[in-house]
XYZ file of C-alpha atoms in Angstrom:
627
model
C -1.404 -2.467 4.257
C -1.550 -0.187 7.243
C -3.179 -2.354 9.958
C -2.166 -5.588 12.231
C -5.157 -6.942 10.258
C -6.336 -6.598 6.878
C -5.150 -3.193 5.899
C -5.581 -1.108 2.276
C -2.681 0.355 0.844
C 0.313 -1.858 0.223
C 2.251 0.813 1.407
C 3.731 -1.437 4.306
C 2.086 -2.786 7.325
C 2.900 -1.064 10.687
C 5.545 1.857 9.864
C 3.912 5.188 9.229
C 6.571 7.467 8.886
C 5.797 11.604 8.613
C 8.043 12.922 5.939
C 8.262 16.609 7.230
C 11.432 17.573 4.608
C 14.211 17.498 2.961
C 17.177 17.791 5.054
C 18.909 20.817 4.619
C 22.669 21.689 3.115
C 24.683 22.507 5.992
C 28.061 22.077 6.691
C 29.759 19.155 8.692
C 29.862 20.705 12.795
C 31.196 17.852 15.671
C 29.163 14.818 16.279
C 26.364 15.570 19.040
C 27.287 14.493 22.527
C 23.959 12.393 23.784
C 23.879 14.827 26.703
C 22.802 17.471 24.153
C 20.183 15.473 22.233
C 18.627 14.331 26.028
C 18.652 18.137 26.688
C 17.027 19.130 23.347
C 14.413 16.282 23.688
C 13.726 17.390 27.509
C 13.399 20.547 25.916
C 10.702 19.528 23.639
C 9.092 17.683 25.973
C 8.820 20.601 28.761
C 6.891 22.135 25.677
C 4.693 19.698 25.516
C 4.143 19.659 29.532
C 3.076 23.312 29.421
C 1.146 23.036 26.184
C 3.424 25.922 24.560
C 2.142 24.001 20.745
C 3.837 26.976 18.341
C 7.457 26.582 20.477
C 7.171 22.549 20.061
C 6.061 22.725 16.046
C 9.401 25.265 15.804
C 11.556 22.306 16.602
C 9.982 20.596 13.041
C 12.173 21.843 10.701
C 8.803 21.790 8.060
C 7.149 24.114 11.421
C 3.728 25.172 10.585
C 4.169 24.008 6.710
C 2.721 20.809 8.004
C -0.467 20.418 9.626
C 0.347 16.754 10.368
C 2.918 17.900 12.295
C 0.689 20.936 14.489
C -1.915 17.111 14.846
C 0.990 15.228 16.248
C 2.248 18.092 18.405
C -1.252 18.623 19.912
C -1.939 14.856 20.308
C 1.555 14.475 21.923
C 0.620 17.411 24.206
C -2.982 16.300 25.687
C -4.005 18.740 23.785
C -6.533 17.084 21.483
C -7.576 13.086 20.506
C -5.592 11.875 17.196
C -8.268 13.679 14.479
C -6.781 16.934 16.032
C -10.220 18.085 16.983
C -11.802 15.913 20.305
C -10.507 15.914 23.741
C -7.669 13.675 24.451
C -9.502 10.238 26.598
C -6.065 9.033 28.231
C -2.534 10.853 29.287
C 0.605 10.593 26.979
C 3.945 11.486 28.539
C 7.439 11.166 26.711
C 10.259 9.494 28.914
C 13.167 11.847 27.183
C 15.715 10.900 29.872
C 15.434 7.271 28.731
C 15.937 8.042 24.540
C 18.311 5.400 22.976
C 20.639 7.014 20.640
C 20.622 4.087 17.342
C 22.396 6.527 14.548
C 24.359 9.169 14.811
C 26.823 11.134 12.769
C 28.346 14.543 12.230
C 24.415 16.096 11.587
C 21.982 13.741 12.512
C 20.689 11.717 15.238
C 18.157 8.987 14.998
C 16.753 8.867 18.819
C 13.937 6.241 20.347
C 12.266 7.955 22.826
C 10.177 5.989 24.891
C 6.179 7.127 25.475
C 3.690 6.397 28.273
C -0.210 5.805 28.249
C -1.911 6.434 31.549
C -5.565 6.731 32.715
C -6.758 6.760 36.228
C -7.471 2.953 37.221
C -5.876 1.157 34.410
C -2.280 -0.457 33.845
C 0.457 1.712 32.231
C 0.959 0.928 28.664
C 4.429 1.517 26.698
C 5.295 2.615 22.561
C 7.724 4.219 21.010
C 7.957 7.097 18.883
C 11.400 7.493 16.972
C 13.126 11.198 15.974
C 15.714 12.135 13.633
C 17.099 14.848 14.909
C 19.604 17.556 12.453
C 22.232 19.902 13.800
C 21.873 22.816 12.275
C 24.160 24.995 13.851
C 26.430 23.925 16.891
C 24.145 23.073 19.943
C 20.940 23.910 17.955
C 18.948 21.097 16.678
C 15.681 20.676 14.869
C 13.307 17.415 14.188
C 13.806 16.337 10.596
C 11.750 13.449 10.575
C 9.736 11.314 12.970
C 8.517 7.916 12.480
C 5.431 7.135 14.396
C 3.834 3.705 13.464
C 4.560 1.426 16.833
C 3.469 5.000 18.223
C 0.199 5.296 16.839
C -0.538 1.548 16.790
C 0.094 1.636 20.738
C -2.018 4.750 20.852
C -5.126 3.216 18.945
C -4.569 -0.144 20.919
C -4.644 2.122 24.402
C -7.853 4.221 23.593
C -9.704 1.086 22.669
C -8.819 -0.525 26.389
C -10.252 3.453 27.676
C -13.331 3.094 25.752
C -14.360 -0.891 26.315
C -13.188 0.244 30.204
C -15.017 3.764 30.553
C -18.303 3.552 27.932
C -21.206 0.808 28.220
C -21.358 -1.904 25.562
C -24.259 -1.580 24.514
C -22.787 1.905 23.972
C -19.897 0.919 21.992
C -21.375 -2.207 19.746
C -25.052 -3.190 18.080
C -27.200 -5.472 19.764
C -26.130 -8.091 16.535
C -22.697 -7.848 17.370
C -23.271 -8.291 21.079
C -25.071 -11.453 20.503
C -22.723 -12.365 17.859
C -19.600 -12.051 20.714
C -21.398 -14.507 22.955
C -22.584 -17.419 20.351
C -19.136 -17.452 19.025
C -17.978 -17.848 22.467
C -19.938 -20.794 22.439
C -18.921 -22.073 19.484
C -15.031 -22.021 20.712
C -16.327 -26.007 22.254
C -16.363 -26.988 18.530
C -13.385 -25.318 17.245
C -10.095 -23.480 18.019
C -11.866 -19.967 17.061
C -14.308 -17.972 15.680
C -12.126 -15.789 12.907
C -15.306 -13.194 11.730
C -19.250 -13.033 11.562
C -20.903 -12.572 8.932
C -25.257 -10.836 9.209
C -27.568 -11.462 6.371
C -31.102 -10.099 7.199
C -30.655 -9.909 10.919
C -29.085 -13.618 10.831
C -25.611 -14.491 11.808
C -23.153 -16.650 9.810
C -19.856 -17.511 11.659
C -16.155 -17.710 10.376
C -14.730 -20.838 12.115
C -11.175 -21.944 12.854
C -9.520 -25.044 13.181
C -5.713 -24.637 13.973
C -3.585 -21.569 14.489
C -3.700 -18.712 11.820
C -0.724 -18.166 10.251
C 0.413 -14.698 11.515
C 1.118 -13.794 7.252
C -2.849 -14.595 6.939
C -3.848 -10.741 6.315
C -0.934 -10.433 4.186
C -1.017 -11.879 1.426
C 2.312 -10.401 -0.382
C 4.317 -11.628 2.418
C 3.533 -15.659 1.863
C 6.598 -17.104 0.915
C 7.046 -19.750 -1.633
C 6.775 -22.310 1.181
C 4.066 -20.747 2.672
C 1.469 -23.611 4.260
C -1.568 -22.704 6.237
C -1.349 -23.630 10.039
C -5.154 -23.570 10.231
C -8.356 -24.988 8.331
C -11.793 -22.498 7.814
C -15.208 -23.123 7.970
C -18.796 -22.016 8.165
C -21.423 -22.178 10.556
C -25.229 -20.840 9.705
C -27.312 -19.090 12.036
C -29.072 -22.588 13.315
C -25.613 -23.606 14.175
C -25.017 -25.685 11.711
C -21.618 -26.176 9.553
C -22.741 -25.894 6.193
C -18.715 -25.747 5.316
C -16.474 -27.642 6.635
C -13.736 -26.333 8.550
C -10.847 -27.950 5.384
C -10.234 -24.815 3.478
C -7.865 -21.964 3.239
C -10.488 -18.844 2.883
C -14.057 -18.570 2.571
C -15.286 -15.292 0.667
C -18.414 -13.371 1.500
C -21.741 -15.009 1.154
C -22.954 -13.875 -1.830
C -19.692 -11.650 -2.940
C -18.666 -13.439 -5.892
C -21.749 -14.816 -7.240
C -25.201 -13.864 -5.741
C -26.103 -17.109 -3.480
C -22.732 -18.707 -3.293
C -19.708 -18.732 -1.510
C -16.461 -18.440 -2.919
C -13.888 -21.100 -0.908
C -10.105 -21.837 -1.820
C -7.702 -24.823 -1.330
C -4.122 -25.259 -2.509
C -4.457 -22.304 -4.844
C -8.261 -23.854 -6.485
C -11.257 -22.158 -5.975
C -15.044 -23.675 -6.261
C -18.802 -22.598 -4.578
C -20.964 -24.021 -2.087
C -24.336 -22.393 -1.777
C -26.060 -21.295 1.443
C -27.834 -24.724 1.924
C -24.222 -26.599 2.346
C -23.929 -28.097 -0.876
C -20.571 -27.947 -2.833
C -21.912 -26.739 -6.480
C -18.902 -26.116 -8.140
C -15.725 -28.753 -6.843
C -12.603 -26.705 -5.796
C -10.479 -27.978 -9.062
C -10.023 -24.576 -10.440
C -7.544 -21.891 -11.141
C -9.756 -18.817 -11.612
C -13.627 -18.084 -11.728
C -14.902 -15.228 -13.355
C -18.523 -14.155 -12.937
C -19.841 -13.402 -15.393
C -22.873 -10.101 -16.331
C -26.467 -11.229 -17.454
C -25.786 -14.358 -19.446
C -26.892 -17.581 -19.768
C -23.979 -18.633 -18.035
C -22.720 -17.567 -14.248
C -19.041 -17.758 -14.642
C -16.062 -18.763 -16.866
C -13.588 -20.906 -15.262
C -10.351 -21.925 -15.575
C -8.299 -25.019 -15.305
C -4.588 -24.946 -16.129
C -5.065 -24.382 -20.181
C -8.631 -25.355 -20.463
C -11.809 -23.218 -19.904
C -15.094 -24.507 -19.057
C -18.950 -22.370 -18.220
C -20.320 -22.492 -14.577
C -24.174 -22.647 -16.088
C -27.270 -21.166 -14.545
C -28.429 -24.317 -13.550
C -24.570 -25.122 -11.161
C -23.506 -27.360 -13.889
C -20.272 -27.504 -15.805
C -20.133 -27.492 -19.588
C -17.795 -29.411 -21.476
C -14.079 -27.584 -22.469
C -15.090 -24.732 -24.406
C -13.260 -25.522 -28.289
C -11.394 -22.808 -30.013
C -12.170 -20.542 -26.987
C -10.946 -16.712 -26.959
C -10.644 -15.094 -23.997
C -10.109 -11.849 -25.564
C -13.603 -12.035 -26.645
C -15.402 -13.043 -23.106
C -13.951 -10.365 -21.334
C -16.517 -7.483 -22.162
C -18.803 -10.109 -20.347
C -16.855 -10.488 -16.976
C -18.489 -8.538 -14.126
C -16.898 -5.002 -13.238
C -14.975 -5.519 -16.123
C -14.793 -1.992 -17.751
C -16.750 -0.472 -15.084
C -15.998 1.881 -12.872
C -17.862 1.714 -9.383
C -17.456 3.038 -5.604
C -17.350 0.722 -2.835
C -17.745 1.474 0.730
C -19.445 -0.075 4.154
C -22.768 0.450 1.917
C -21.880 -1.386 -0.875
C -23.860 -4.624 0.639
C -26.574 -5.271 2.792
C -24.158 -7.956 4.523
C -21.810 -6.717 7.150
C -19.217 -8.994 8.238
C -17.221 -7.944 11.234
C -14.514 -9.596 13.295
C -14.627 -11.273 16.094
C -11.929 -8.934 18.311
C -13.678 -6.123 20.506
C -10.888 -4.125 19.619
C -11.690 -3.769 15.888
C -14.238 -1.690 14.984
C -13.904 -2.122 10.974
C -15.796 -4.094 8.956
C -14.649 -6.534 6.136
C -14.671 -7.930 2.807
C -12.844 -10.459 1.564
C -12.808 -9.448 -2.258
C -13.601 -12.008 -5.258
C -10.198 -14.151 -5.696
C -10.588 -12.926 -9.543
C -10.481 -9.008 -8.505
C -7.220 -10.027 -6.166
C -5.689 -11.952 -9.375
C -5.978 -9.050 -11.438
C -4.660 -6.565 -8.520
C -7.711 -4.276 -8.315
C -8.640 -5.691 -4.995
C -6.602 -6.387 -1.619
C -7.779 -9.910 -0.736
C -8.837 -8.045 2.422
C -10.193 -4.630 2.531
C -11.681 -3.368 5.565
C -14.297 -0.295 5.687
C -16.147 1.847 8.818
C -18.511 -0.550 10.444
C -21.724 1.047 11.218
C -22.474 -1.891 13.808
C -19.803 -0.315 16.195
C -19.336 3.198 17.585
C -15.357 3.833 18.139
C -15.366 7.306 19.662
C -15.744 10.923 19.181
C -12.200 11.029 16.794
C -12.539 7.252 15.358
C -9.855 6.290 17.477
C -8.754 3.015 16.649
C -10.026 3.132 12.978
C -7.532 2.127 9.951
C -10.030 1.104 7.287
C -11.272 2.840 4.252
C -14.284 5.926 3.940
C -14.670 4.237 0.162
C -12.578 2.573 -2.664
C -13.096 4.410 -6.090
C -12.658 1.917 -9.252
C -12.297 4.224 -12.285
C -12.054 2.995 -15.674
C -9.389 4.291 -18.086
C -9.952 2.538 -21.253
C -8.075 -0.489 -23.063
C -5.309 -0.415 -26.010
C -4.929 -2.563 -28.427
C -0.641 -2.842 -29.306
C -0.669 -2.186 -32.887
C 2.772 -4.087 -33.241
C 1.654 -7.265 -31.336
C -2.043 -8.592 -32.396
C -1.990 -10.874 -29.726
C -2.093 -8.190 -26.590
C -4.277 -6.078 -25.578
C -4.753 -4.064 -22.627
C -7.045 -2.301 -20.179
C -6.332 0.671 -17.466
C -7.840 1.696 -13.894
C -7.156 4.689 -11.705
C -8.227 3.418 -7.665
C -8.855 5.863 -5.256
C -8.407 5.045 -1.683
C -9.949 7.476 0.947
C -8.188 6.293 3.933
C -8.869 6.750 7.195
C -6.586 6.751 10.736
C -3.318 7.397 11.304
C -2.276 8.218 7.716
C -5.695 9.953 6.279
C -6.085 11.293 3.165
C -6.975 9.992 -0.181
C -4.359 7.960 -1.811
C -3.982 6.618 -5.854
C -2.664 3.358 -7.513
C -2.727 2.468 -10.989
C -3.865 -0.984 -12.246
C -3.247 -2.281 -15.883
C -4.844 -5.393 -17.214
C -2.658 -7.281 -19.917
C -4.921 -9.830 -22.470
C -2.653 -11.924 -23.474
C -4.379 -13.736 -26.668
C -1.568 -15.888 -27.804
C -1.712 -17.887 -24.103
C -5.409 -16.955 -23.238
C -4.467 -15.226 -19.765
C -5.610 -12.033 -18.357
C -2.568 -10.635 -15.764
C -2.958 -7.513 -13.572
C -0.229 -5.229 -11.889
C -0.904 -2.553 -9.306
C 1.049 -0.034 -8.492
C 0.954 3.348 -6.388
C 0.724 6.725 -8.555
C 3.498 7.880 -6.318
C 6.778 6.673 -6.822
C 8.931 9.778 -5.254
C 11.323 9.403 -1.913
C 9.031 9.462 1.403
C 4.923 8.367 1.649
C 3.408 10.564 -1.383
C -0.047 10.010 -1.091
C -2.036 12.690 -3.025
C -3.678 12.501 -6.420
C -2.560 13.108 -9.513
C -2.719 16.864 -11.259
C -4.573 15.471 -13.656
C -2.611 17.829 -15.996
C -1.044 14.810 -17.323
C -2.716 11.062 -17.772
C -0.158 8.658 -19.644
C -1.230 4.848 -19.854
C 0.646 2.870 -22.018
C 1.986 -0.893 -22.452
C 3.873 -2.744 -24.806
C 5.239 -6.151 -25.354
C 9.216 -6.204 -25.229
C 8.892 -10.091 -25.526
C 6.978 -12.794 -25.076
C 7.207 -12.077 -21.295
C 8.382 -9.001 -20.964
C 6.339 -5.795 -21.240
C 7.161 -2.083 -20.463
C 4.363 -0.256 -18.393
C 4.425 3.544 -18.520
C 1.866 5.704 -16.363
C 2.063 8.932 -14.945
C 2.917 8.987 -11.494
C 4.025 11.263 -9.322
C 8.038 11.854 -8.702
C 8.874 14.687 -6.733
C 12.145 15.142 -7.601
C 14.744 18.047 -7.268
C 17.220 18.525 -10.327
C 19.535 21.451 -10.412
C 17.245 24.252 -11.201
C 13.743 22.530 -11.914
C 11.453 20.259 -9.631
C 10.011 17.191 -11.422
C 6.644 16.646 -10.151
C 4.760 14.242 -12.503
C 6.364 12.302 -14.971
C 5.688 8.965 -17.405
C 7.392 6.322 -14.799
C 8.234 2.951 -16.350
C 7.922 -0.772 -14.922
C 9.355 -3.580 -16.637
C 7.030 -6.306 -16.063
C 7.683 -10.010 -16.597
C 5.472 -13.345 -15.844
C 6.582 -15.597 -12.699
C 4.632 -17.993 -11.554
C 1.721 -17.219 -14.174
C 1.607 -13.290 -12.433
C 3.166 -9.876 -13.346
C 5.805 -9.030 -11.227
C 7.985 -5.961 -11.606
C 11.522 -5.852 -12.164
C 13.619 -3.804 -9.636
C 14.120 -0.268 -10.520
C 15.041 2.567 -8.289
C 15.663 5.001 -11.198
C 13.354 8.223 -11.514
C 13.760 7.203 -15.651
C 13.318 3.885 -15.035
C 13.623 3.489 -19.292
C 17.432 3.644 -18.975
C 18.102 0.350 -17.269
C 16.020 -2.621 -19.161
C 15.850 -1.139 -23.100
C 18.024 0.538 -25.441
C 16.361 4.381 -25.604
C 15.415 5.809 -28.627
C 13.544 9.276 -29.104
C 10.372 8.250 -27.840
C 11.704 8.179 -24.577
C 12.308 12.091 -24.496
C 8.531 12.995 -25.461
C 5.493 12.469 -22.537
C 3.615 14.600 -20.198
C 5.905 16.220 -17.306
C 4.589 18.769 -14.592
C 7.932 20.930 -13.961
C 7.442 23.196 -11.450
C 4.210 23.336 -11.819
C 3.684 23.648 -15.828
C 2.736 20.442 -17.672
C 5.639 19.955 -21.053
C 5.429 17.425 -23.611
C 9.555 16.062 -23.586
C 12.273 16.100 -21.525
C 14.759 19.088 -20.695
C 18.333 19.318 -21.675
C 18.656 19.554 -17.535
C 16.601 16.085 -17.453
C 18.620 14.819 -20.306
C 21.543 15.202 -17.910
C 19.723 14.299 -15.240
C 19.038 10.587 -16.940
C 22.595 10.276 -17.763
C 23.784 10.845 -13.985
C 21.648 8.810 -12.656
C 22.738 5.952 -14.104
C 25.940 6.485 -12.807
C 24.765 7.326 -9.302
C 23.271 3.783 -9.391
C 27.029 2.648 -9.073
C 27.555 5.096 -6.918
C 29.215 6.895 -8.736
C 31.106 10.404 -7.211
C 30.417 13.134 -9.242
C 32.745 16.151 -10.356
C 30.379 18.523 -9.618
C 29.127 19.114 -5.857
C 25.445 19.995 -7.448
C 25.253 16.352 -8.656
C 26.568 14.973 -6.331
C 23.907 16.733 -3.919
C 20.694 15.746 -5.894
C 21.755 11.955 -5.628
C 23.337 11.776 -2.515
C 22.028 14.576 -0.413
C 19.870 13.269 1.736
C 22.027 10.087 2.718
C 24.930 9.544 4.883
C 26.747 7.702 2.116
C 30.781 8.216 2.763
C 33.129 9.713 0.398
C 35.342 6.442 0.010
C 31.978 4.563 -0.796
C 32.001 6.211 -4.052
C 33.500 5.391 -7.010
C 35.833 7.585 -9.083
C 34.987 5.117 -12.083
C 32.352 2.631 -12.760
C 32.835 2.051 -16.535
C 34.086 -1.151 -16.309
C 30.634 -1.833 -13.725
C 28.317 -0.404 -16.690
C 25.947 -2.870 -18.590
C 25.514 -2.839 -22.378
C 22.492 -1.058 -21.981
C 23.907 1.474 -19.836
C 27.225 1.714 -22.136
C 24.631 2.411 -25.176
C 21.943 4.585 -22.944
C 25.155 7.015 -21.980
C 26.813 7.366 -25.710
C 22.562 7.981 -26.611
C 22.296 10.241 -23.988
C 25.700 12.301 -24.712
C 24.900 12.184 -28.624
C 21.318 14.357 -27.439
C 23.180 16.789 -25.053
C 26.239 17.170 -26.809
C 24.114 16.991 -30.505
C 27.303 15.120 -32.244
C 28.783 11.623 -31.553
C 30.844 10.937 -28.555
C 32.988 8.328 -27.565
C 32.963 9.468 -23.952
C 31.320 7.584 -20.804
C 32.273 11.153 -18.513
C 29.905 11.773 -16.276
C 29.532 15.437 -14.744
């Protein structure tokens, strides 16, 4: 997520961090004195004072390879508002002399340089915006990286306080939303707050609070175990009236789920109330899936036991000899693929903060279960104008749902499988249109659908754009009973020795906790080495190498799988090449490393290396050398 509220991408909360390049080879020159990195930022800064934009972007080390970085540069410099395009609304100014030095070594510096928001009239406001800094050369530096999250969220925080100070309401939000502001004022005499409204044909329906909301709320990965809710939700119609009471932990859109009812949850069970107040459906279950045009509205699920939500709000008795495999085709959206966006539904719901001009939905608790869906995904809000640039925006343009087919595993009757691309066209501080892959396991022998989600990218740094397309690689098999390998192409971005591999098949090992799919860690590129014993199916799939799509792996990537499981030991290498492609780009010491890590290896690792050196070498070996 990429917001303090309800963000998309589960790419992580508040950090945004600019990846502008790989830090280059140099060799070791005396620690920088903090006098010198003052001077260098003061330097930069002057630039920025006197709007000389090409001499400021020449302290990047990426330069003018990176537009993000000529946006940032401009921004920094008054130049321009954060879209790189409309005038700036409010003065930034970099306090250099006050940086606080947190890292340093022999060629890089990670500084905090502290950054001021002024306009005429209003109070100062303070962020931070942090460098790392690389010596290339003694007394000449250059900006490797800069991470600007508590930046930019300062930044979009300021310009909001500018534009509610500077620009008429009625300028700024819809007549609906004005009105909305002062009825849920009123409604703060009944309850602790008023979370969101909710407009269904020109009518207002009102989020209420009792209690504090936990500060995880819009987070939903983050609950712990333990996690309890500090706060209870209701509804209140348009007449005032609480047609929900304020006992539950969420309340869906009206109409989201089902068309007329409203998805609630308690203690992990879900049921419906319609729009008249009454509960239709108790809150005993585990899942509901709506279902398409059938005599029937939804399937639900109780612990083992399924049961129909009919057309007329009654429950059916448990369904005997029931196969989910065979109801899916009948749950809605599955094996669709569909667009949403701020005009996906009549119904806007909006929150009730001046200072967020997004809209929301809270997405059906079976879309979140199978991971298709955030439980929160926010959009533009055409009730409320934010500013020439969209200042203050983090939300989605539109979420693309495509539909990759299902697989039936040939070897294991009782799994099948289904597989989504998601396209996320993001918008603020980190635009651009971003890709996750989704897989849907059937699991016939325990009647359970599970979903995983995971980004397309899986390289070093923030990735974010799609897929070649030269290569499209879904696959999923059952290791076990509750343990299944996941292979999809994603994208790796990853230097060898002589090659670059771009896109490769990346594997997750994923088992069942808690009745979900979670991965097992994994930080290699060839994730295949570390859970299974490999065989030669590992070394065919779709790679883009420097641009060219093969079908197998290189004797150079043969190596390259071998060596990486030792560098997972940290192991240090004979050769400085190898040593560079795993440990390059971190300040890892010398007497860190280990001269030997057989002893450390696994079985599968033991077997994966003898594999490995039978390919390279094309004989047996009894060696566990690494190069």
């Amino acid at each position: 997520m990429m917001k303090t509220k309800p963000i998309i991408i589960s790419l992580i909360c508040l950090i945004i961090i600019i990846c502008l390049c790989i830090f280059i080879k140099s060799k070791y020159f005396s620690k920088p004195e903090k006098a010198e990195i003052t001077q260098f930022l003061n330097d930069f800064k002057n630039e920025l004072r006197d709007e000389h934009i090409d001499s400021a972007v020449n302290d990047f080390e990426a330069g003018k390879n990176n537009k993000q970085i000529t946006v940032l540069v401009k921004l920094l410099a008054g130049k321009t508002g954060m879209n790189g395009k409309s005038a700036p609304t409010f003065n930034i100014s970099l306090n250099t002399d006050d940086n606080k030095i947190i890292f340093s070594n022999s060629t890089n510096t990670i500084a905090e340089v502290p950054v001021s928001f002024t306009h005429a009239g209003m109070d100062t406001k303070q962020a931070v915006i942090t460098f790392t800094i690389h010596k290339i050369a003694d007394h000449r530096f250059k900006i490797a990286e800069v991470k600007t999250g508590v930046f930019l969220k300062g930044y979009m925080a300021y310009a909001i306080l500018v534009r509610n100070k500077t620009v008429p309401e009625n300028a700024i939000y819809s007549a609906i939303t004005l009105a909305a502001f002062k009825t849920a004022d009123k409604l703060k005499a009944r309850y602790d707050s008023v979370l969101w409204f909710e407009h269904i044909n020109k009518k207002t329906w009102f989020y209420v609070i009792k209690g504090t909301l936990n500060k995880e709320f819009y987070w939903l990965n983050n609950h712990k175990p333990d996690y309890k809710p500090t706060y209870k939700m209701g509804l209140v119609n348009p007449d005032l009236k609480e047609v929900i009471p304020a006992e539950y932990d969420l309340i869906h859109n009206i109409g989201g789920t089902i068309q007329g009812l409203i998805e609630v949850e308690k203690d992990g069970k879900k049921g419906f109330y319609n729009l008249g107040g009454k509960l239709v459906l108790p809150v005993n279950y585990d899942q509901i899936f709506p279902l398409k045009a059938d005599d029937n509205m939804a399937l639900l699920r109780n612990g083992d036991d399924y049961f129909y939500l009919k057309s007329d709000s009654t429950v059916s008795d448990k369904i005997q000899d029931f196969k989910i495999a065979d109801v899916l085709p009948k749950i809605k959206a599955y094996g669709d693929s569909y667009t949403l966006s701020d005009e996906s539904s009549e119904n806007i719901m909006e929150y009730n903060d001046r200072e967020d001009f997004t809209s929301l939905v809270v997405a059906p608790s079976y879309l979140v279960d199978w991971g298709i869906l955030d439980q929160f995904v926010t959009f533009e809000n055409p009730l409320r104008k934010p500013g020439a640039d969209n200042d203050g925006i983090e939300a989605s343009g539109s979420i693309e749902i495509k539909y990759e087919g299902h697989k039936k595993d040939e070897a294991n009757n009782w799994l099948e499988s289904a597989f989504y691309s998601i396209y996320n066209d993001y918008l603020g501080g980190r635009s651009g249109l971003y890709e996750s892959k989704n897989v849907l396991i059937v699991n016939k022998a325990q009647n359970r659908i599970l979903g995983f989600n995971v980004p397309s990218y899986q390289g070093q740094g923030d990735g974010g754009s799609v897929l070649s397309g030269k290569c499209n690689e879904n696959a999923i098999r059952a290791i076990n009973d509750t343990l299944f390998e996941y292979r999809t192409t994603s994208g790796v971005d990853q230097e060898i020795i002589k090659d670059t591999i771009y896109e490769a098949p990346y594997y997750h090992y994923l088992h069942i906790k808690n009745g979900k799919l979670e991965a097992l860690p994994n930080q290699r590129v060839f994730g295949c080495t570390k859970y299974v014993k490999l065989d030669d199916s590992y070394l065919q799939g779709c790679y883009v190498i420097n641009g060219k799509s093969i079908d197998h792996v290189t004797p150079e990537m043969l190596q390259y799988m071998k060596n990486e499981i030792y560098a997972s030991y940290f192991y240090k290498f004979k050769s400085a090449a190898w040593n560079n492609v795993f440990y390059g780009d971190t300040d890892i010491p010398d007497n860190k490393k280990n001269a030997s890590v057989d002893d450390s290896l696994t079985v599968i690792d033991k077997y994966n290396i003898n594999w490995l050196n039978q390919k390279l070498q094309g004989q047996k070996s009894n060696t566990l050398a690494a190069e």
